[in-house]
PDB file of C-alpha atoms and ligand atoms in Angstrom:
ATOM      1  CA  MET A  86      14.002  20.468  42.645  1.00 33.00           C
ATOM      2  CA  GLY A  87      10.851  22.566  42.694  1.00 37.00           C
ATOM      3  CA  VAL A  88       7.289  21.091  42.722  1.00 35.00           C
ATOM      4  CA  LEU A  89       7.071  21.312  39.301  1.00 38.00           C
ATOM      5  CA  GLU A  90       9.963  19.854  38.172  1.00 38.00           C
ATOM      6  CA  THR A  91       8.740  16.562  39.759  1.00 36.00           C
ATOM      7  CA  ALA A  92       5.831  16.617  37.631  1.00 36.00           C
ATOM      8  CA  PRO A  93       6.168  14.177  34.666  1.00 37.00           C
ATOM      9  CA  LEU A  94       5.541  16.245  31.516  1.00 44.00           C
ATOM     10  CA  SER A  95       5.847  13.504  28.775  1.00 44.00           C
ATOM     11  CA  GLY A  96       6.991  10.787  27.110  1.00 48.00           C
ATOM     12  CA  ARG A  97      10.190  11.552  27.143  1.00 50.00           C
ATOM     13  CA  ASP A  98      12.659   9.792  29.032  1.00 53.00           C
ATOM     14  CA  ASP A  99      15.894  12.041  29.215  1.00 54.00           C
ATOM     15  CA  ARG A 100      17.940  10.201  32.409  1.00 57.00           C
ATOM     16  CA  PRO A 101      21.642  10.086  30.916  1.00 61.00           C
ATOM     17  CA  GLY A 102      22.346   6.932  28.984  1.00 73.00           C
ATOM     18  CA  ALA A 103      18.625   5.811  28.529  1.00 86.00           C
ATOM     19  CA  PRO A 104      18.167   4.374  25.030  1.00 96.00           C
ATOM     20  CA  LEU A 105      17.645   6.819  22.146  1.00 98.00           C
ATOM     21  CA  HIS A 106      14.615   6.793  20.162  1.00 98.00           C
ATOM     22  CA  VAL A 107      15.837   8.131  16.762  1.00 98.00           C
ATOM     23  CA  ALA A 108      12.822   8.902  13.600  1.00 99.00           C
ATOM     24  CA  ILE A 109      13.591   9.562  10.102  1.00 99.00           C
ATOM     25  CA  ILE A 110      11.364  10.737   7.387  1.00 99.00           C
ATOM     26  CA  MET A 111      12.858   8.765   4.563  1.00 99.00           C
ATOM     27  CA  ASP A 112      12.740  11.360   2.145  1.00 99.00           C
ATOM     28  CA  GLY A 113      13.713  12.179  -1.353  1.00 98.00           C
ATOM     29  CA  ASN A 114      13.575   8.094  -3.445  1.00 98.00           C
ATOM     30  CA  GLY A 115      11.623   9.771  -6.416  1.00 98.00           C
ATOM     31  CA  ARG A 116      14.201  12.620  -6.521  1.00 98.00           C
ATOM     32  CA  TRP A 117      17.025  10.154  -6.286  1.00 98.00           C
ATOM     33  CA  ALA A 118      15.680   8.114  -9.489  1.00 98.00           C
ATOM     34  CA  THR A 119      14.494  10.931 -11.638  1.00 98.00           C
ATOM     35  CA  ALA A 120      18.229  12.768 -11.200  1.00 98.00           C
ATOM     36  CA  ARG A 121      19.529   9.362 -12.846  1.00 98.00           C
ATOM     37  CA  GLY A 122      16.871   8.815 -15.767  1.00 98.00           C
ATOM     38  CA  LEU A 123      14.998   6.028 -13.491  1.00 98.00           C
ATOM     39  CA  PRO A 124      11.807   5.343 -12.828  1.00 98.00           C
ATOM     40  CA  ARG A 125      10.597   6.920  -9.210  1.00 98.00           C
ATOM     41  CA  THR A 126       9.774   2.859  -8.615  1.00 97.00           C
ATOM     42  CA  GLU A 127      13.718   2.305  -8.739  1.00 98.00           C
ATOM     43  CA  GLY A 128      14.343   5.637  -5.799  1.00 98.00           C
ATOM     44  CA  HIS A 129      11.906   3.277  -3.815  1.00 98.00           C
ATOM     45  CA  ARG A 130      13.416  -0.207  -4.647  1.00 98.00           C
ATOM     46  CA  ARG A 131      17.316   1.045  -3.597  1.00 98.00           C
ATOM     47  CA  GLY A 132      15.323   2.921  -0.710  1.00 98.00           C
ATOM     48  CA  ALA A 133      14.202  -0.312   0.316  1.00 98.00           C
ATOM     49  CA  ASP A 134      18.489  -1.214   0.828  1.00 98.00           C
ATOM     50  CA  ALA A 135      18.871   1.911   3.017  1.00 98.00           C
ATOM     51  CA  VAL A 136      16.426   0.877   5.249  1.00 98.00           C
ATOM     52  CA  ARG A 137      18.355  -2.788   5.606  1.00 98.00           C
ATOM     53  CA  ARG A 138      21.726  -0.416   6.238  1.00 98.00           C
ATOM     54  CA  THR A 139      20.441   1.999   8.494  1.00 98.00           C
ATOM     55  CA  VAL A 140      18.429  -0.537  10.686  1.00 98.00           C
ATOM     56  CA  GLU A 141      21.816  -2.799  11.377  1.00 98.00           C
ATOM     57  CA  ALA A 142      23.707   0.580  11.846  1.00 98.00           C
ATOM     58  CA  ALA A 143      21.164   1.254  14.846  1.00 98.00           C
ATOM     59  CA  CYS A 144      21.860  -2.044  16.450  1.00 98.00           C
ATOM     60  CA  ARG A 145      25.533  -1.364  15.988  1.00 97.00           C
ATOM     61  CA  LEU A 146      24.788   1.543  17.387  1.00 97.00           C
ATOM     62  CA  ARG A 147      22.548   0.736  20.399  1.00 97.00           C
ATOM     63  CA  LEU A 148      19.518   2.856  19.984  1.00 98.00           C
ATOM     64  CA  GLY A 149      16.438   1.734  21.958  1.00 98.00           C
ATOM     65  CA  THR A 150      13.656   2.323  18.919  1.00 98.00           C
ATOM     66  CA  LEU A 151      13.594   3.774  15.162  1.00 98.00           C
ATOM     67  CA  THR A 152      10.698   4.838  14.162  1.00 98.00           C
ATOM     68  CA  LEU A 153      10.709   4.924  10.047  1.00 98.00           C
ATOM     69  CA  TYR A 154       7.886   6.890   8.205  1.00 98.00           C
ATOM     70  CA  ALA A 155       7.810   4.924   5.326  1.00 98.00           C
ATOM     71  CA  PHE A 156       4.349   5.904   3.361  1.00 98.00           C
ATOM     72  CA  SER A 157       2.190   8.571   4.649  1.00 98.00           C
ATOM     73  CA  SER A 158      -1.878   8.808   4.815  1.00 98.00           C
ATOM     74  CA  ASP A 159      -1.244  11.528   2.120  1.00 98.00           C
ATOM     75  CA  ASN A 160       0.434   9.664   0.194  1.00 98.00           C
ATOM     76  CA  TRP A 161      -2.439   7.593  -1.090  1.00 98.00           C
ATOM     77  CA  LYS A 162      -3.087  10.659  -3.749  1.00 98.00           C
ATOM     78  CA  ARG A 163       0.475   9.601  -5.775  1.00 98.00           C
ATOM     79  CA  PRO A 164      -0.775   7.531  -9.334  1.00 97.00           C
ATOM     80  CA  ALA A 165      -1.996   3.952  -8.343  1.00 98.00           C
ATOM     81  CA  ASP A 166       1.082   2.601  -9.820  1.00 97.00           C
ATOM     82  CA  GLU A 167       3.395   4.375  -7.896  1.00 97.00           C
ATOM     83  CA  VAL A 168       1.162   3.238  -4.574  1.00 98.00           C
ATOM     84  CA  SER A 169       1.380  -0.875  -5.650  1.00 98.00           C
ATOM     85  CA  THR A 170       5.343  -0.712  -5.794  1.00 97.00           C
ATOM     86  CA  LEU A 171       4.904   0.672  -2.539  1.00 98.00           C
ATOM     87  CA  MET A 172       2.875  -1.712  -1.103  1.00 98.00           C
ATOM     88  CA  ARG A 173       4.504  -4.759  -2.626  1.00 98.00           C
ATOM     89  CA  LEU A 174       7.486  -3.263  -1.602  1.00 98.00           C
ATOM     90  CA  PHE A 175       6.468  -3.354   2.619  1.00 98.00           C
ATOM     91  CA  ARG A 176       5.556  -6.829   1.911  1.00 98.00           C
ATOM     92  CA  HIS A 177       8.264  -7.918   0.511  1.00 98.00           C
ATOM     93  CA  TYR A 178      10.506  -6.141   3.114  1.00 98.00           C
ATOM     94  CA  LEU A 179       8.589  -7.923   5.331  1.00 98.00           C
ATOM     95  CA  ARG A 180       8.505 -11.124   4.119  1.00 98.00           C
ATOM     96  CA  ALA A 181      12.217 -10.960   3.912  1.00 98.00           C
ATOM     97  CA  GLU A 182      13.383  -9.271   6.807  1.00 98.00           C
ATOM     98  CA  THR A 183      11.604 -10.657   9.966  1.00 98.00           C
ATOM     99  CA  ALA A 184      13.908 -13.772  10.184  1.00 98.00           C
ATOM    100  CA  GLY A 185      16.935 -11.530  10.279  1.00 98.00           C
ATOM    101  CA  CYS A 186      15.044  -9.249  13.077  1.00 98.00           C
ATOM    102  CA  VAL A 187      14.265 -12.624  14.815  1.00 98.00           C
ATOM    103  CA  LYS A 188      18.042 -13.354  14.408  1.00 98.00           C
ATOM    104  CA  ASN A 189      19.347  -9.856  15.629  1.00 98.00           C
ATOM    105  CA  ASP A 190      16.764  -9.263  18.269  1.00 98.00           C
ATOM    106  CA  ILE A 191      14.498  -6.717  16.817  1.00 98.00           C
ATOM    107  CA  ARG A 192      11.104  -5.963  17.516  1.00 98.00           C
ATOM    108  CA  LEU A 193       9.145  -5.353  14.119  1.00 98.00           C
ATOM    109  CA  SER A 194       5.965  -3.358  14.532  1.00 97.00           C
ATOM    110  CA  ILE A 195       3.919  -1.215  11.850  1.00 98.00           C
ATOM    111  CA  VAL A 196       2.308   1.876  13.311  1.00 98.00           C
ATOM    112  CA  GLY A 197      -0.464   3.696  11.118  1.00 97.00           C
ATOM    113  CA  ARG A 198      -3.977   2.348  10.122  1.00 97.00           C
ATOM    114  CA  ARG A 199      -4.518  -0.853   8.680  1.00 96.00           C
ATOM    115  CA  ASP A 200      -7.789  -0.645   7.463  1.00 97.00           C
ATOM    116  CA  ARG A 201      -6.575   0.630   3.653  1.00 98.00           C
ATOM    117  CA  LEU A 202      -3.732  -1.475   3.114  1.00 98.00           C
ATOM    118  CA  PRO A 203      -4.227  -4.671   1.245  1.00 98.00           C
ATOM    119  CA  ARG A 204      -4.226  -8.308   2.402  1.00 98.00           C
ATOM    120  CA  ALA A 205      -1.270  -9.237   1.489  1.00 98.00           C
ATOM    121  CA  VAL A 206       0.291  -6.325   3.483  1.00 98.00           C
ATOM    122  CA  ARG A 207      -1.996  -6.752   6.881  1.00 98.00           C
ATOM    123  CA  VAL A 208      -1.295 -10.711   6.296  1.00 98.00           C
ATOM    124  CA  ALA A 209       2.863  -9.634   6.306  1.00 98.00           C
ATOM    125  CA  ILE A 210       2.304  -7.155   8.651  1.00 98.00           C
ATOM    126  CA  ALA A 211       0.632  -9.353  11.449  1.00 98.00           C
ATOM    127  CA  ALA A 212       3.143 -12.750  10.696  1.00 98.00           C
ATOM    128  CA  ALA A 213       6.360 -10.084  11.085  1.00 98.00           C
ATOM    129  CA  GLU A 214       5.190  -8.479  14.472  1.00 98.00           C
ATOM    130  CA  ARG A 215       3.985 -12.797  16.019  1.00 98.00           C
ATOM    131  CA  ALA A 216       7.324 -13.254  15.404  1.00 98.00           C
ATOM    132  CA  THR A 217       9.442 -10.476  16.691  1.00 98.00           C
ATOM    133  CA  ALA A 218       7.328 -10.133  19.598  1.00 98.00           C
ATOM    134  CA  SER A 219       9.593 -11.303  22.364  1.00 98.00           C
ATOM    135  CA  CYS A 220      12.474  -9.469  20.531  1.00 98.00           C
ATOM    136  CA  ARG A 221      14.093  -6.539  23.394  1.00 97.00           C
ATOM    137  CA  ARG A 222      17.489  -5.448  21.405  1.00 97.00           C
ATOM    138  CA  LEU A 223      15.691  -2.560  18.859  1.00 98.00           C
ATOM    139  CA  THR A 224      12.165  -1.717  18.818  1.00 98.00           C
ATOM    140  CA  LEU A 225      11.932  -1.016  14.874  1.00 98.00           C
ATOM    141  CA  ARG A 226       9.013   0.866  14.040  1.00 98.00           C
ATOM    142  CA  LEU A 227       7.714   1.626  10.359  1.00 98.00           C
ATOM    143  CA  ALA A 228       5.067   3.973   9.675  1.00 98.00           C
ATOM    144  CA  VAL A 229       2.799   2.743   6.920  1.00 98.00           C
ATOM    145  CA  ASP A 230      -0.607   4.756   6.000  1.00 98.00           C
ATOM    146  CA  TYR A 231       0.384   6.831   9.375  1.00 98.00           C
ATOM    147  CA  SER A 232      -1.070  10.736   9.718  1.00 98.00           C
ATOM    148  CA  ALA A 233      -0.168  11.930  13.219  1.00 98.00           C
ATOM    149  CA  ARG A 234      -3.342  14.198  13.008  1.00 98.00           C
ATOM    150  CA  THR A 235      -5.544  10.914  12.613  1.00 98.00           C
ATOM    151  CA  THR A 236      -3.443   9.256  15.699  1.00 98.00           C
ATOM    152  CA  ILE A 237      -3.991  11.950  17.995  1.00 98.00           C
ATOM    153  CA  LEU A 238      -7.417  12.443  17.228  1.00 98.00           C
ATOM    154  CA  ARG A 239      -8.145   8.805  17.167  1.00 97.00           C
ATOM    155  CA  ALA A 240      -6.030   7.847  20.234  1.00 97.00           C
ATOM    156  CA  ALA A 241      -8.702  11.229  21.820  1.00 97.00           C
ATOM    157  CA  ALA A 242     -11.495   9.282  21.100  1.00 96.00           C
ATOM    158  CA  LEU A 243     -10.623   6.041  22.357  1.00 94.00           C
ATOM    159  CA  ALA A 244      -9.046   7.763  26.203  1.00 96.00           C
ATOM    160  CA  LYS A 245     -10.509   6.583  29.230  1.00 94.00           C
ATOM    161  CA  PRO A 246     -10.885  10.472  31.176  1.00 94.00           C
ATOM    162  CA  ALA A 247      -8.000   9.408  33.693  1.00 92.00           C
ATOM    163  CA  GLU A 248      -5.772   9.233  30.755  1.00 92.00           C
ATOM    164  CA  LEU A 249      -6.565  12.877  29.176  1.00 94.00           C
ATOM    165  CA  ASP A 250      -5.286  13.993  32.347  1.00 92.00           C
ATOM    166  CA  ASP A 251      -1.242  14.347  30.903  1.00 91.00           C
ATOM    167  CA  PRO A 252       0.408  13.921  28.530  1.00 91.00           C
ATOM    168  CA  ALA A 253       2.575  10.707  30.364  1.00 90.00           C
ATOM    169  CA  SER A 254      -1.215   8.951  30.074  1.00 91.00           C
ATOM    170  CA  PHE A 255      -2.089  10.086  27.091  1.00 95.00           C
ATOM    171  CA  ARG A 256       0.940   7.692  25.329  1.00 94.00           C
ATOM    172  CA  ALA A 257      -0.982   3.791  26.063  1.00 94.00           C
ATOM    173  CA  CYS A 258      -3.647   6.016  23.782  1.00 96.00           C
ATOM    174  CA  LEU A 259      -1.641   7.150  21.166  1.00 96.00           C
ATOM    175  CA  ALA A 260      -0.194   2.977  21.522  1.00 96.00           C
ATOM    176  CA  ARG A 261      -3.637   1.682  20.998  1.00 95.00           C
ATOM    177  CA  ALA A 262      -5.094   4.303  18.235  1.00 96.00           C
ATOM    178  CA  GLN A 263      -1.868   3.212  16.300  1.00 94.00           C
ATOM    179  CA  HIS A 264      -1.559  -0.176  17.049  1.00 92.00           C
ATOM    180  CA  ASP A 265       1.470  -0.128  18.799  1.00 92.00           C
ATOM    181  CA  PRO A 266       1.810  -3.163  21.635  1.00 90.00           C
ATOM    182  CA  ALA A 267       3.257  -0.826  24.028  1.00 90.00           C
ATOM    183  CA  PRO A 268       3.740   3.290  24.745  1.00 92.00           C
ATOM    184  CA  VAL A 269       7.160   4.693  23.393  1.00 93.00           C
ATOM    185  CA  PRO A 270       9.182   6.948  24.629  1.00 94.00           C
ATOM    186  CA  ASP A 271       9.064  10.590  23.034  1.00 97.00           C
ATOM    187  CA  VAL A 272      11.850  11.178  20.350  1.00 98.00           C
ATOM    188  CA  ASP A 273      15.201  12.244  20.845  1.00 98.00           C
ATOM    189  CA  LEU A 274      16.343  13.204  17.392  1.00 98.00           C
ATOM    190  CA  LEU A 275      14.260  12.953  13.720  1.00 99.00           C
ATOM    191  CA  VAL A 276      16.141  13.250  10.867  1.00 99.00           C
ATOM    192  CA  ARG A 277      14.695  13.829   7.224  1.00 99.00           C
ATOM    193  CA  THR A 278      16.780  13.580   4.658  1.00 99.00           C
ATOM    194  CA  GLY A 279      15.708  14.610   0.905  1.00 98.00           C
ATOM    195  CA  GLY A 280      16.589  18.366   1.269  1.00 98.00           C
ATOM    196  CA  GLU A 281      12.888  18.929   2.472  1.00 98.00           C
ATOM    197  CA  LYS A 282      12.708  20.777   6.226  1.00 98.00           C
ATOM    198  CA  ARG A 283       9.217  20.299   7.489  1.00 98.00           C
ATOM    199  CA  LEU A 284       7.525  17.398   9.091  1.00 98.00           C
ATOM    200  CA  SER A 285       4.967  15.835   6.800  1.00 99.00           C
ATOM    201  CA  ASP A 286       2.503  15.020   9.343  1.00 98.00           C
ATOM    202  CA  PHE A 287       4.830  12.832  11.206  1.00 98.00           C
ATOM    203  CA  LEU A 288       4.845  12.081  15.324  1.00 98.00           C
ATOM    204  CA  LEU A 289       3.709  15.458  15.995  1.00 98.00           C
ATOM    205  CA  TRP A 290       3.089  14.548  19.538  1.00 97.00           C
ATOM    206  CA  GLU A 291       6.025  12.855  20.167  1.00 97.00           C
ATOM    207  CA  CYS A 292       8.351  15.292  18.404  1.00 98.00           C
ATOM    208  CA  ALA A 293       7.388  17.827  21.125  1.00 97.00           C
ATOM    209  CA  TYR A 294      10.711  18.179  22.508  1.00 97.00           C
ATOM    210  CA  ALA A 295      12.597  16.182  19.579  1.00 98.00           C
ATOM    211  CA  GLU A 296      16.045  17.553  18.275  1.00 98.00           C
ATOM    212  CA  LEU A 297      15.632  18.326  14.665  1.00 98.00           C
ATOM    213  CA  VAL A 298      18.374  17.336  11.459  1.00 98.00           C
ATOM    214  CA  PHE A 299      17.862  18.007   8.038  1.00 98.00           C
ATOM    215  CA  THR A 300      19.974  16.582   5.386  1.00 98.00           C
ATOM    216  CA  ASP A 301      20.244  16.549   1.831  1.00 98.00           C
ATOM    217  CA  ARG A 302      21.284  13.382   1.027  1.00 98.00           C
ATOM    218  CA  MET A 303      18.736  12.058  -1.316  1.00 98.00           C
ATOM    219  CA  TRP A 304      17.304   8.523   1.630  1.00 99.00           C
ATOM    220  CA  PRO A 305      18.530   5.653  -1.163  1.00 98.00           C
ATOM    221  CA  ASP A 306      22.111   6.884  -0.209  1.00 98.00           C
ATOM    222  CA  PHE A 307      21.876   7.525   3.328  1.00 98.00           C
ATOM    223  CA  GLY A 308      23.804   4.841   5.168  1.00 98.00           C
ATOM    224  CA  GLU A 309      25.781   4.241   8.428  1.00 98.00           C
ATOM    225  CA  GLU A 310      28.101   7.407   8.703  1.00 98.00           C
ATOM    226  CA  ASP A 311      24.966   9.969   7.828  1.00 98.00           C
ATOM    227  CA  LEU A 312      22.845   8.443  11.059  1.00 98.00           C
ATOM    228  CA  GLU A 313      26.648   8.429  13.117  1.00 98.00           C
ATOM    229  CA  ARG A 314      26.986  11.984  12.037  1.00 98.00           C
ATOM    230  CA  ALA A 315      23.415  13.238  13.106  1.00 98.00           C
ATOM    231  CA  LEU A 316      23.895  11.944  16.193  1.00 98.00           C
ATOM    232  CA  ALA A 317      26.857  13.796  17.148  1.00 98.00           C
ATOM    233  CA  ASP A 318      25.255  16.648  16.484  1.00 98.00           C
ATOM    234  CA  PHE A 319      22.384  15.790  18.349  1.00 98.00           C
ATOM    235  CA  HIS A 320      24.768  14.874  21.192  1.00 97.00           C
ATOM    236  CA  GLN A 321      26.452  18.649  20.648  1.00 97.00           C
ATOM    237  CA  ARG A 322      23.253  20.139  21.452  1.00 97.00           C
ATOM    238  CA  GLU A 323      22.123  21.266  25.149  1.00 96.00           C
ATOM    239  CA  ARG A 324      18.542  19.467  25.640  1.00 96.00           C
ATOM    240  CA  ARG A 325      16.599  22.063  28.345  1.00 96.00           C
ATOM    241  CA  PHE A 326      12.976  20.930  28.319  1.00 96.00           C
ATOM    242  CA  GLY A 327      12.459  24.016  29.282  1.00 96.00           C
ATOM    243  CA  ARG A 328      14.575  24.822  32.187  1.00 95.00           C
ATOM    244  CA  VAL A 329      18.002  26.868  32.720  1.00 94.00           C
ATOM    245  CA  LEU A 330      20.813  24.504  32.712  1.00 85.00           C
ATOM    246  CA  SER A 331      23.865  27.088  33.214  1.00 75.00           C
ATOM    247  CA  VAL A 332      23.612  30.483  34.605  1.00 66.00           C
TER     248      VAL A 332
HETATM  249  C1  IPE B 160       9.676   8.906   0.259  1.00 81.46           C
HETATM  250  O1  IPE B 160      10.382   9.587  -1.330  1.00 81.46           O
HETATM  251  C2  IPE B 160       9.431   8.033  -0.125  1.00 81.46           C
HETATM  252  C3  IPE B 160       7.576   8.074   0.032  1.00 81.46           C
HETATM  253  C4  IPE B 160       7.316   9.346   0.371  1.00 81.46           C
HETATM  254  C5  IPE B 160       6.965   6.941  -0.031  1.00 81.46           C
HETATM  255  P1  IPE B 160       9.703  10.176  -2.013  1.00 81.46           P
HETATM  256  O2  IPE B 160       9.112   9.474  -3.360  1.00 81.46           O
HETATM  257  O3  IPE B 160       8.509  11.261  -1.724  1.00 81.46           O
HETATM  258  O4  IPE B 160      10.423  11.279  -3.271  1.00 81.46           O
HETATM  259  P2  IPE B 160      10.509  12.739  -3.202  1.00 81.46           P
HETATM  260  O5  IPE B 160      10.233  13.875  -2.298  1.00 81.46           O
HETATM  261  O6  IPE B 160       9.599  12.771  -4.509  1.00 81.46           O
HETATM  262  O7  IPE B 160      11.883  12.504  -4.049  1.00 81.46           O
HETATM  263  C1  IPE B 161       7.215  12.405   3.681  1.00 81.46           C
HETATM  264  O1  IPE B 161       7.351  12.770   2.450  1.00 81.46           O
HETATM  265  C2  IPE B 161       6.307  10.962   4.106  1.00 81.46           C
HETATM  266  C3  IPE B 161       7.361  10.008   3.933  1.00 81.46           C
HETATM  267  C4  IPE B 161       9.101  10.332   3.477  1.00 81.46           C
HETATM  268  C5  IPE B 161       7.052   8.577   4.220  1.00 81.46           C
HETATM  269  P1  IPE B 161       6.935  13.291   1.167  1.00 81.46           P
HETATM  270  O2  IPE B 161       7.419  13.209   0.195  1.00 81.46           O
HETATM  271  O3  IPE B 161       5.135  12.386   0.960  1.00 81.46           O
HETATM  272  O4  IPE B 161       6.333  15.035   2.178  1.00 81.46           O
HETATM  273  P2  IPE B 161       6.028  15.943   1.415  1.00 81.46           P
HETATM  274  O5  IPE B 161       4.651  15.521   0.686  1.00 81.46           O
HETATM  275  O6  IPE B 161       7.251  16.237   0.774  1.00 81.46           O
HETATM  276  O7  IPE B 161       5.292  17.193   2.260  1.00 81.46           O
HETATM  277 MG1   MG B 162       9.310  13.467  -0.949  1.00 81.46          MG
END
């Protein structure tokens, strides 16, 4: 092995068998509802059911980390009634799911800005994080008021000089910038539902070597089979991280 190959390049953990980090851009709630003559907010409600199914599937499939994009910092630009429905849904989800997370050993953490969230949501976040802090089977991260670019800027501003030496040490700064209790490994697989093929300011740093899967399935219809299909696709890929693996 050459000397360059021994240097840590990033936060990725590509040891065979290491628990995977899967991230999902849960898109398509509004179109799902509109296609059925329903208000967009009904799509968000049904989207919360898909979150439950997906988290259960993630446990069964033994993922290590699941990061779900629930609300981007740009989503504040949406109509006020849609934003307030989403905030009510987050609060309801956190309150309703915390006991189940404890029972299933799922650690919940919310990544993103906290200062613009309604107080009731902040209280629910604190309670959910406290109750699940010692859970270890799955780390479930919900990205709320999240912007990758804002996180990276804030992480750089908070960094001590030594933490800027290499990408692996910068992970601790990212964790601090977004209220993560500890650094998480880079994303192995990124899935986006809803048919669009873009990142929309999600995990730009952590996805440096992520495998990307885009599906036309609208988020409220997403389920265990879709996650299994995305993982099967992932396992077919040859991840090279810049190296030559076969000649
Ligand atoms: C994703 O679904 C949920 C959020 C962004 C909060 P959308 O609401 O973006 O649904 P579409 O893309 O308009 O169908
Ligand atoms: C990204 O979806 C954010 C979430 C899924 C929470 P958007 O629907 O907001 O993204 P754009 O506007 O299509 O890029
Ligand atoms: Mg969308």
